[in-house]
Amino acid sequence: MKRLVLSVVVLLVAVTTTFAQEQGKIRVSLDLGYSIPSDGGGGGVAIYLEPKYNLKDNMSVGIRLGSAALVKNFKNTASGDEFKGEIAANNSYMATFDYHFNGSGSSFVPYVGGGLGYVTVANIDVKSRTSSGAVSTLELEAGGKFGGMIRAGFEWAKFRMGVDFNIIPESDLENLNGDTVGSAKNSYIGISLGFFVGGGKWGR
């Protein structure tokens, strides 16, 4: 038991002194979390992979590759009905910027950041039932959207926890004739926990 405790302490010390941010260094973060749609639909899994370059000891730029699974709520403007659809994934490719508050030189470092980029929305067929009992099929418009993201959180040693709000324009809901009959929101909140490798040491 003593050896195990000693090994854990040594590992934590090594992580704290090895994995952090230093100007001119490159690091890569991998985050896994939970996605919550802004329209009140069902949540799902979110995963992000983000290579970064440290402009300064407390600033970094990167490219975030992300995917978030969501159960979307749809609104049919013709009937006024709202209903849930299938699980769909928003895949995003965003240029990011983070600012780290590391003036104290601590291994616990809060950060804020944001990003801009391109988001693809999965194509979904949704079946709805009218008041007469007939079943109609609607289709969520597939394609890409330009969106943005803001986030905040903290890093401790090589670990990272954050909350991000992803702002993505709505998608159209079409009937079998190609007419737009409704809409579906694509924005969501992500809560994630992950780790990063590389980066040098924290400055200051």
PDB file of C-alpha atoms in Angstrom:
ATOM      1  CA  MET A   1       0.000   0.000   0.000  1.00  0.00           C
ATOM      2  CA  LYS A   2       2.803   2.428   0.888  1.00  0.00           C
ATOM      3  CA  ARG A   3       4.440   1.757  -2.481  1.00  0.00           C
ATOM      4  CA  LEU A   4       1.149   2.454  -4.241  1.00  0.00           C
ATOM      5  CA  VAL A   5       0.656   5.753  -2.409  1.00  0.00           C
ATOM      6  CA  LEU A   6       4.258   6.752  -3.123  1.00  0.00           C
ATOM      7  CA  SER A   7       3.822   5.874  -6.810  1.00  0.00           C
ATOM      8  CA  VAL A   8       0.676   8.026  -7.038  1.00  0.00           C
ATOM      9  CA  VAL A   9       2.441  10.985  -5.382  1.00  0.00           C
ATOM     10  CA  VAL A  10       5.413  10.672  -7.732  1.00  0.00           C
ATOM     11  CA  LEU A  11       3.075  10.471 -10.734  1.00  0.00           C
ATOM     12  CA  LEU A  12       1.167  13.601  -9.676  1.00  0.00           C
ATOM     13  CA  VAL A  13       4.406  15.530  -9.144  1.00  0.00           C
ATOM     14  CA  ALA A  14       5.680  14.437 -12.554  1.00  0.00           C
ATOM     15  CA  VAL A  15       2.423  15.391 -14.236  1.00  0.00           C
ATOM     16  CA  THR A  16       2.325  18.795 -12.567  1.00  0.00           C
ATOM     17  CA  THR A  17       5.873  19.649 -13.584  1.00  0.00           C
ATOM     18  CA  THR A  18       5.717  18.174 -17.090  1.00  0.00           C
ATOM     19  CA  PHE A  19       2.309  18.867 -18.581  1.00  0.00           C
ATOM     20  CA  ALA A  20       1.381  22.527 -18.730  1.00  0.00           C
ATOM     21  CA  GLN A  21       1.631  25.492 -21.053  1.00  0.00           C
ATOM     22  CA  GLU A  22       4.773  27.229 -22.272  1.00  0.00           C
ATOM     23  CA  GLN A  23       5.175  29.766 -25.062  1.00  0.00           C
ATOM     24  CA  GLY A  24       6.032  28.246 -28.436  1.00  0.00           C
ATOM     25  CA  LYS A  25       4.978  24.728 -27.455  1.00  0.00           C
ATOM     26  CA  ILE A  26       2.322  22.471 -28.996  1.00  0.00           C
ATOM     27  CA  ARG A  27      -0.124  20.388 -26.985  1.00  0.00           C
ATOM     28  CA  VAL A  28      -3.189  18.261 -27.733  1.00  0.00           C
ATOM     29  CA  SER A  29      -6.309  17.920 -25.577  1.00  0.00           C
ATOM     30  CA  LEU A  30      -8.920  15.164 -25.627  1.00  0.00           C
ATOM     31  CA  ASP A  31     -12.217  15.897 -23.842  1.00  0.00           C
ATOM     32  CA  LEU A  32     -15.268  13.708 -23.281  1.00  0.00           C
ATOM     33  CA  GLY A  33     -18.529  14.956 -21.844  1.00  0.00           C
ATOM     34  CA  TYR A  34     -22.272  15.460 -21.972  1.00  0.00           C
ATOM     35  CA  SER A  35     -24.186  17.561 -24.515  1.00  0.00           C
ATOM     36  CA  ILE A  36     -27.426  19.364 -23.595  1.00  0.00           C
ATOM     37  CA  PRO A  37     -29.530  20.766 -26.489  1.00  0.00           C
ATOM     38  CA  SER A  38     -30.810  24.321 -26.034  1.00  0.00           C
ATOM     39  CA  ASP A  39     -34.316  23.333 -27.183  1.00  0.00           C
ATOM     40  CA  GLY A  40     -34.938  20.997 -24.251  1.00  0.00           C
ATOM     41  CA  GLY A  41     -34.480  17.761 -26.212  1.00  0.00           C
ATOM     42  CA  GLY A  42     -32.476  14.779 -24.993  1.00  0.00           C
ATOM     43  CA  GLY A  43     -28.775  15.020 -24.285  1.00  0.00           C
ATOM     44  CA  GLY A  44     -25.981  12.757 -25.396  1.00  0.00           C
ATOM     45  CA  VAL A  45     -22.228  12.328 -25.606  1.00  0.00           C
ATOM     46  CA  ALA A  46     -19.797  15.043 -26.715  1.00  0.00           C
ATOM     47  CA  ILE A  47     -16.159  14.424 -27.670  1.00  0.00           C
ATOM     48  CA  TYR A  48     -13.498  16.980 -28.640  1.00  0.00           C
ATOM     49  CA  LEU A  49      -9.970  16.619 -30.007  1.00  0.00           C
ATOM     50  CA  GLU A  50      -7.996  19.869 -30.076  1.00  0.00           C
ATOM     51  CA  PRO A  51      -4.369  20.458 -31.125  1.00  0.00           C
ATOM     52  CA  LYS A  52      -3.114  23.831 -29.819  1.00  0.00           C
ATOM     53  CA  TYR A  53      -0.174  26.163 -30.223  1.00  0.00           C
ATOM     54  CA  ASN A  54       0.853  28.364 -27.275  1.00  0.00           C
ATOM     55  CA  LEU A  55       1.224  31.952 -28.491  1.00  0.00           C
ATOM     56  CA  LYS A  56       2.291  32.988 -24.986  1.00  0.00           C
ATOM     57  CA  ASP A  57       2.480  31.379 -21.555  1.00  0.00           C
ATOM     58  CA  ASN A  58      -1.174  32.260 -21.019  1.00  0.00           C
ATOM     59  CA  MET A  59      -2.634  32.304 -24.568  1.00  0.00           C
ATOM     60  CA  SER A  60      -3.190  29.521 -27.081  1.00  0.00           C
ATOM     61  CA  VAL A  61      -4.798  29.023 -30.482  1.00  0.00           C
ATOM     62  CA  GLY A  62      -6.006  25.724 -31.880  1.00  0.00           C
ATOM     63  CA  ILE A  63      -8.327  23.690 -34.061  1.00  0.00           C
ATOM     64  CA  ARG A  64     -11.156  21.877 -32.262  1.00  0.00           C
ATOM     65  CA  LEU A  65     -12.613  18.796 -33.929  1.00  0.00           C
ATOM     66  CA  GLY A  66     -15.837  17.935 -32.114  1.00  0.00           C
ATOM     67  CA  SER A  67     -18.898  15.734 -32.260  1.00  0.00           C
ATOM     68  CA  ALA A  68     -22.021  16.015 -30.092  1.00  0.00           C
ATOM     69  CA  ALA A  69     -24.935  13.564 -30.122  1.00  0.00           C
ATOM     70  CA  LEU A  70     -28.343  15.166 -29.486  1.00  0.00           C
ATOM     71  CA  VAL A  71     -32.022  14.223 -29.485  1.00  0.00           C
ATOM     72  CA  LYS A  72     -33.560  17.217 -31.200  1.00  0.00           C
ATOM     73  CA  ASN A  73     -36.957  18.795 -30.670  1.00  0.00           C
ATOM     74  CA  PHE A  74     -38.731  19.696 -33.924  1.00  0.00           C
ATOM     75  CA  LYS A  75     -41.461  22.235 -34.498  1.00  0.00           C
ATOM     76  CA  ASN A  76     -43.948  21.924 -37.364  1.00  0.00           C
ATOM     77  CA  THR A  77     -45.034  25.463 -38.170  1.00  0.00           C
ATOM     78  CA  ALA A  78     -47.986  24.216 -40.214  1.00  0.00           C
ATOM     79  CA  SER A  79     -49.614  22.310 -37.342  1.00  0.00           C
ATOM     80  CA  GLY A  80     -47.885  23.947 -34.378  1.00  0.00           C
ATOM     81  CA  ASP A  81     -46.906  20.521 -33.057  1.00  0.00           C
ATOM     82  CA  GLU A  82     -43.596  19.880 -31.314  1.00  0.00           C
ATOM     83  CA  PHE A  83     -42.026  16.434 -31.149  1.00  0.00           C
ATOM     84  CA  LYS A  84     -38.724  14.669 -30.578  1.00  0.00           C
ATOM     85  CA  GLY A  85     -36.670  13.120 -33.347  1.00  0.00           C
ATOM     86  CA  GLU A  86     -33.887  10.578 -33.518  1.00  0.00           C
ATOM     87  CA  ILE A  87     -30.403  10.965 -32.105  1.00  0.00           C
ATOM     88  CA  ALA A  88     -28.271  13.083 -34.443  1.00  0.00           C
ATOM     89  CA  ALA A  89     -24.699  14.326 -34.322  1.00  0.00           C
ATOM     90  CA  ASN A  90     -23.383  17.849 -34.830  1.00  0.00           C
ATOM     91  CA  ASN A  91     -19.793  17.629 -36.100  1.00  0.00           C
ATOM     92  CA  SER A  92     -17.777  20.822 -35.719  1.00  0.00           C
ATOM     93  CA  TYR A  93     -14.455  22.157 -36.986  1.00  0.00           C
ATOM     94  CA  MET A  94     -13.532  25.383 -35.178  1.00  0.00           C
ATOM     95  CA  ALA A  95     -10.556  27.679 -34.828  1.00  0.00           C
ATOM     96  CA  THR A  96     -10.172  28.420 -31.103  1.00  0.00           C
ATOM     97  CA  PHE A  97      -8.502  30.870 -28.734  1.00  0.00           C
ATOM     98  CA  ASP A  98      -8.015  30.448 -24.958  1.00  0.00           C
ATOM     99  CA  TYR A  99      -6.762  32.851 -22.289  1.00  0.00           C
ATOM    100  CA  HIS A 100      -5.360  31.314 -19.085  1.00  0.00           C
ATOM    101  CA  PHE A 101      -5.257  33.123 -15.743  1.00  0.00           C
ATOM    102  CA  ASN A 102      -1.930  31.705 -14.588  1.00  0.00           C
ATOM    103  CA  GLY A 103      -0.361  34.753 -12.981  1.00  0.00           C
ATOM    104  CA  SER A 104       0.242  32.950  -9.674  1.00  0.00           C
ATOM    105  CA  GLY A 105       2.279  30.177 -11.254  1.00  0.00           C
ATOM    106  CA  SER A 106      -0.077  27.543  -9.798  1.00  0.00           C
ATOM    107  CA  SER A 107      -0.839  24.251 -11.563  1.00  0.00           C
ATOM    108  CA  PHE A 108      -4.552  25.077 -11.056  1.00  0.00           C
ATOM    109  CA  VAL A 109      -5.380  27.491 -13.892  1.00  0.00           C
ATOM    110  CA  PRO A 110      -8.807  28.887 -14.870  1.00  0.00           C
ATOM    111  CA  TYR A 111      -9.366  29.809 -18.513  1.00  0.00           C
ATOM    112  CA  VAL A 112     -11.875  31.443 -20.859  1.00  0.00           C
ATOM    113  CA  GLY A 113     -12.062  31.096 -24.612  1.00  0.00           C
ATOM    114  CA  GLY A 114     -14.081  30.797 -27.758  1.00  0.00           C
ATOM    115  CA  GLY A 115     -14.089  29.701 -31.349  1.00  0.00           C
ATOM    116  CA  LEU A 116     -15.548  30.095 -34.827  1.00  0.00           C
ATOM    117  CA  GLY A 117     -15.984  27.512 -37.534  1.00  0.00           C
ATOM    118  CA  TYR A 118     -18.077  25.118 -39.577  1.00  0.00           C
ATOM    119  CA  VAL A 119     -20.661  22.656 -38.267  1.00  0.00           C
ATOM    120  CA  THR A 120     -22.283  19.779 -40.151  1.00  0.00           C
ATOM    121  CA  VAL A 121     -25.772  18.607 -39.174  1.00  0.00           C
ATOM    122  CA  ALA A 122     -26.932  15.019 -39.716  1.00  0.00           C
ATOM    123  CA  ASN A 123     -29.868  14.282 -41.994  1.00  0.00           C
ATOM    124  CA  ILE A 124     -32.870  12.884 -40.051  1.00  0.00           C
ATOM    125  CA  ASP A 125     -36.233  11.526 -41.141  1.00  0.00           C
ATOM    126  CA  VAL A 126     -38.966  12.254 -38.595  1.00  0.00           C
ATOM    127  CA  LYS A 127     -42.387  10.636 -38.584  1.00  0.00           C
ATOM    128  CA  SER A 128     -45.362  12.466 -37.077  1.00  0.00           C
ATOM    129  CA  ARG A 129     -48.999  11.491 -36.684  1.00  0.00           C
ATOM    130  CA  THR A 130     -51.808  13.893 -37.542  1.00  0.00           C
ATOM    131  CA  SER A 131     -55.055  14.253 -35.574  1.00  0.00           C
ATOM    132  CA  SER A 132     -56.787  11.984 -38.098  1.00  0.00           C
ATOM    133  CA  GLY A 133     -54.245   9.226 -37.461  1.00  0.00           C
ATOM    134  CA  ALA A 134     -52.317   9.599 -40.701  1.00  0.00           C
ATOM    135  CA  VAL A 135     -48.530   9.363 -40.538  1.00  0.00           C
ATOM    136  CA  SER A 136     -46.405  11.940 -42.335  1.00  0.00           C
ATOM    137  CA  THR A 137     -42.646  11.948 -42.843  1.00  0.00           C
ATOM    138  CA  LEU A 138     -40.567  15.094 -42.433  1.00  0.00           C
ATOM    139  CA  GLU A 139     -36.874  15.522 -43.135  1.00  0.00           C
ATOM    140  CA  LEU A 140     -34.347  17.641 -41.280  1.00  0.00           C
ATOM    141  CA  GLU A 141     -32.283  19.626 -43.754  1.00  0.00           C
ATOM    142  CA  ALA A 142     -28.763  18.244 -43.894  1.00  0.00           C
ATOM    143  CA  GLY A 143     -25.783  20.425 -44.586  1.00  0.00           C
ATOM    144  CA  GLY A 144     -23.368  22.804 -42.972  1.00  0.00           C
ATOM    145  CA  LYS A 145     -23.693  25.888 -40.795  1.00  0.00           C
ATOM    146  CA  PHE A 146     -21.202  28.503 -39.662  1.00  0.00           C
ATOM    147  CA  GLY A 147     -21.282  28.760 -35.890  1.00  0.00           C
ATOM    148  CA  GLY A 148     -19.445  29.906 -32.812  1.00  0.00           C
ATOM    149  CA  MET A 149     -18.568  28.748 -29.325  1.00  0.00           C
ATOM    150  CA  ILE A 150     -17.707  30.340 -25.964  1.00  0.00           C
ATOM    151  CA  ARG A 151     -16.280  28.404 -23.031  1.00  0.00           C
ATOM    152  CA  ALA A 152     -14.767  28.579 -19.564  1.00  0.00           C
ATOM    153  CA  GLY A 153     -13.246  26.148 -17.112  1.00  0.00           C
ATOM    154  CA  PHE A 154     -10.021  25.225 -15.414  1.00  0.00           C
ATOM    155  CA  GLU A 155      -6.935  23.074 -15.893  1.00  0.00           C
ATOM    156  CA  TRP A 156      -5.126  21.251 -13.137  1.00  0.00           C
ATOM    157  CA  ALA A 157      -1.860  19.542 -13.961  1.00  0.00           C
ATOM    158  CA  LYS A 158      -2.656  17.763 -17.244  1.00  0.00           C
ATOM    159  CA  PHE A 159      -6.403  17.556 -16.610  1.00  0.00           C
ATOM    160  CA  ARG A 160      -9.045  19.909 -17.961  1.00  0.00           C
ATOM    161  CA  MET A 161     -12.705  20.551 -17.129  1.00  0.00           C
ATOM    162  CA  GLY A 162     -14.928  23.010 -18.947  1.00  0.00           C
ATOM    163  CA  VAL A 163     -18.351  24.187 -20.014  1.00  0.00           C
ATOM    164  CA  ASP A 164     -18.934  25.370 -23.593  1.00  0.00           C
ATOM    165  CA  PHE A 165     -21.954  26.981 -25.233  1.00  0.00           C
ATOM    166  CA  ASN A 166     -22.113  26.159 -28.945  1.00  0.00           C
ATOM    167  CA  ILE A 167     -24.119  28.651 -31.008  1.00  0.00           C
ATOM    168  CA  ILE A 168     -25.341  27.053 -34.245  1.00  0.00           C
ATOM    169  CA  PRO A 169     -28.119  28.362 -36.561  1.00  0.00           C
ATOM    170  CA  GLU A 170     -31.383  26.420 -36.862  1.00  0.00           C
ATOM    171  CA  SER A 171     -32.014  23.803 -39.553  1.00  0.00           C
ATOM    172  CA  ASP A 172     -35.123  23.680 -41.736  1.00  0.00           C
ATOM    173  CA  LEU A 173     -37.662  20.879 -41.542  1.00  0.00           C
ATOM    174  CA  GLU A 174     -38.986  19.822 -44.953  1.00  0.00           C
ATOM    175  CA  ASN A 175     -41.850  17.612 -46.114  1.00  0.00           C
ATOM    176  CA  LEU A 176     -41.590  15.025 -48.894  1.00  0.00           C
ATOM    177  CA  ASN A 177     -42.251  17.747 -51.492  1.00  0.00           C
ATOM    178  CA  GLY A 178     -39.250  19.744 -50.341  1.00  0.00           C
ATOM    179  CA  ASP A 179     -41.347  22.499 -48.739  1.00  0.00           C
ATOM    180  CA  THR A 180     -40.072  24.028 -45.492  1.00  0.00           C
ATOM    181  CA  VAL A 181     -42.657  23.293 -42.812  1.00  0.00           C
ATOM    182  CA  GLY A 182     -40.721  23.734 -39.587  1.00  0.00           C
ATOM    183  CA  SER A 183     -37.379  24.103 -37.869  1.00  0.00           C
ATOM    184  CA  ALA A 184     -35.007  22.472 -35.397  1.00  0.00           C
ATOM    185  CA  LYS A 185     -32.491  24.185 -33.122  1.00  0.00           C
ATOM    186  CA  ASN A 186     -28.873  23.016 -33.216  1.00  0.00           C
ATOM    187  CA  SER A 187     -27.244  24.982 -30.371  1.00  0.00           C
ATOM    188  CA  TYR A 188     -26.154  23.053 -27.298  1.00  0.00           C
ATOM    189  CA  ILE A 189     -24.201  23.220 -24.045  1.00  0.00           C
ATOM    190  CA  GLY A 190     -21.311  20.847 -23.479  1.00  0.00           C
ATOM    191  CA  ILE A 191     -19.863  19.823 -20.104  1.00  0.00           C
ATOM    192  CA  SER A 192     -16.578  17.989 -20.529  1.00  0.00           C
ATOM    193  CA  LEU A 193     -13.648  16.475 -18.675  1.00  0.00           C
ATOM    194  CA  GLY A 194     -10.395  15.576 -20.368  1.00  0.00           C
ATOM    195  CA  PHE A 195      -6.629  15.759 -20.424  1.00  0.00           C
ATOM    196  CA  PHE A 196      -3.843  17.112 -22.603  1.00  0.00           C
ATOM    197  CA  VAL A 197      -0.277  16.137 -23.457  1.00  0.00           C
ATOM    198  CA  GLY A 198       2.667  18.334 -24.315  1.00  0.00           C
ATOM    199  CA  GLY A 199       2.964  22.051 -23.745  1.00  0.00           C
ATOM    200  CA  GLY A 200       6.021  22.534 -21.535  1.00  0.00           C
ATOM    201  CA  LYS A 201       5.664  24.265 -18.159  1.00  0.00           C
ATOM    202  CA  TRP A 202       3.441  27.082 -16.977  1.00  0.00           C
ATOM    203  CA  GLY A 203       5.209  30.417 -17.234  1.00  0.00           C
ATOM    204  CA  ARG A 204       5.643  33.164 -14.637  1.00  0.00           C
TER     205      ARG A 204
END
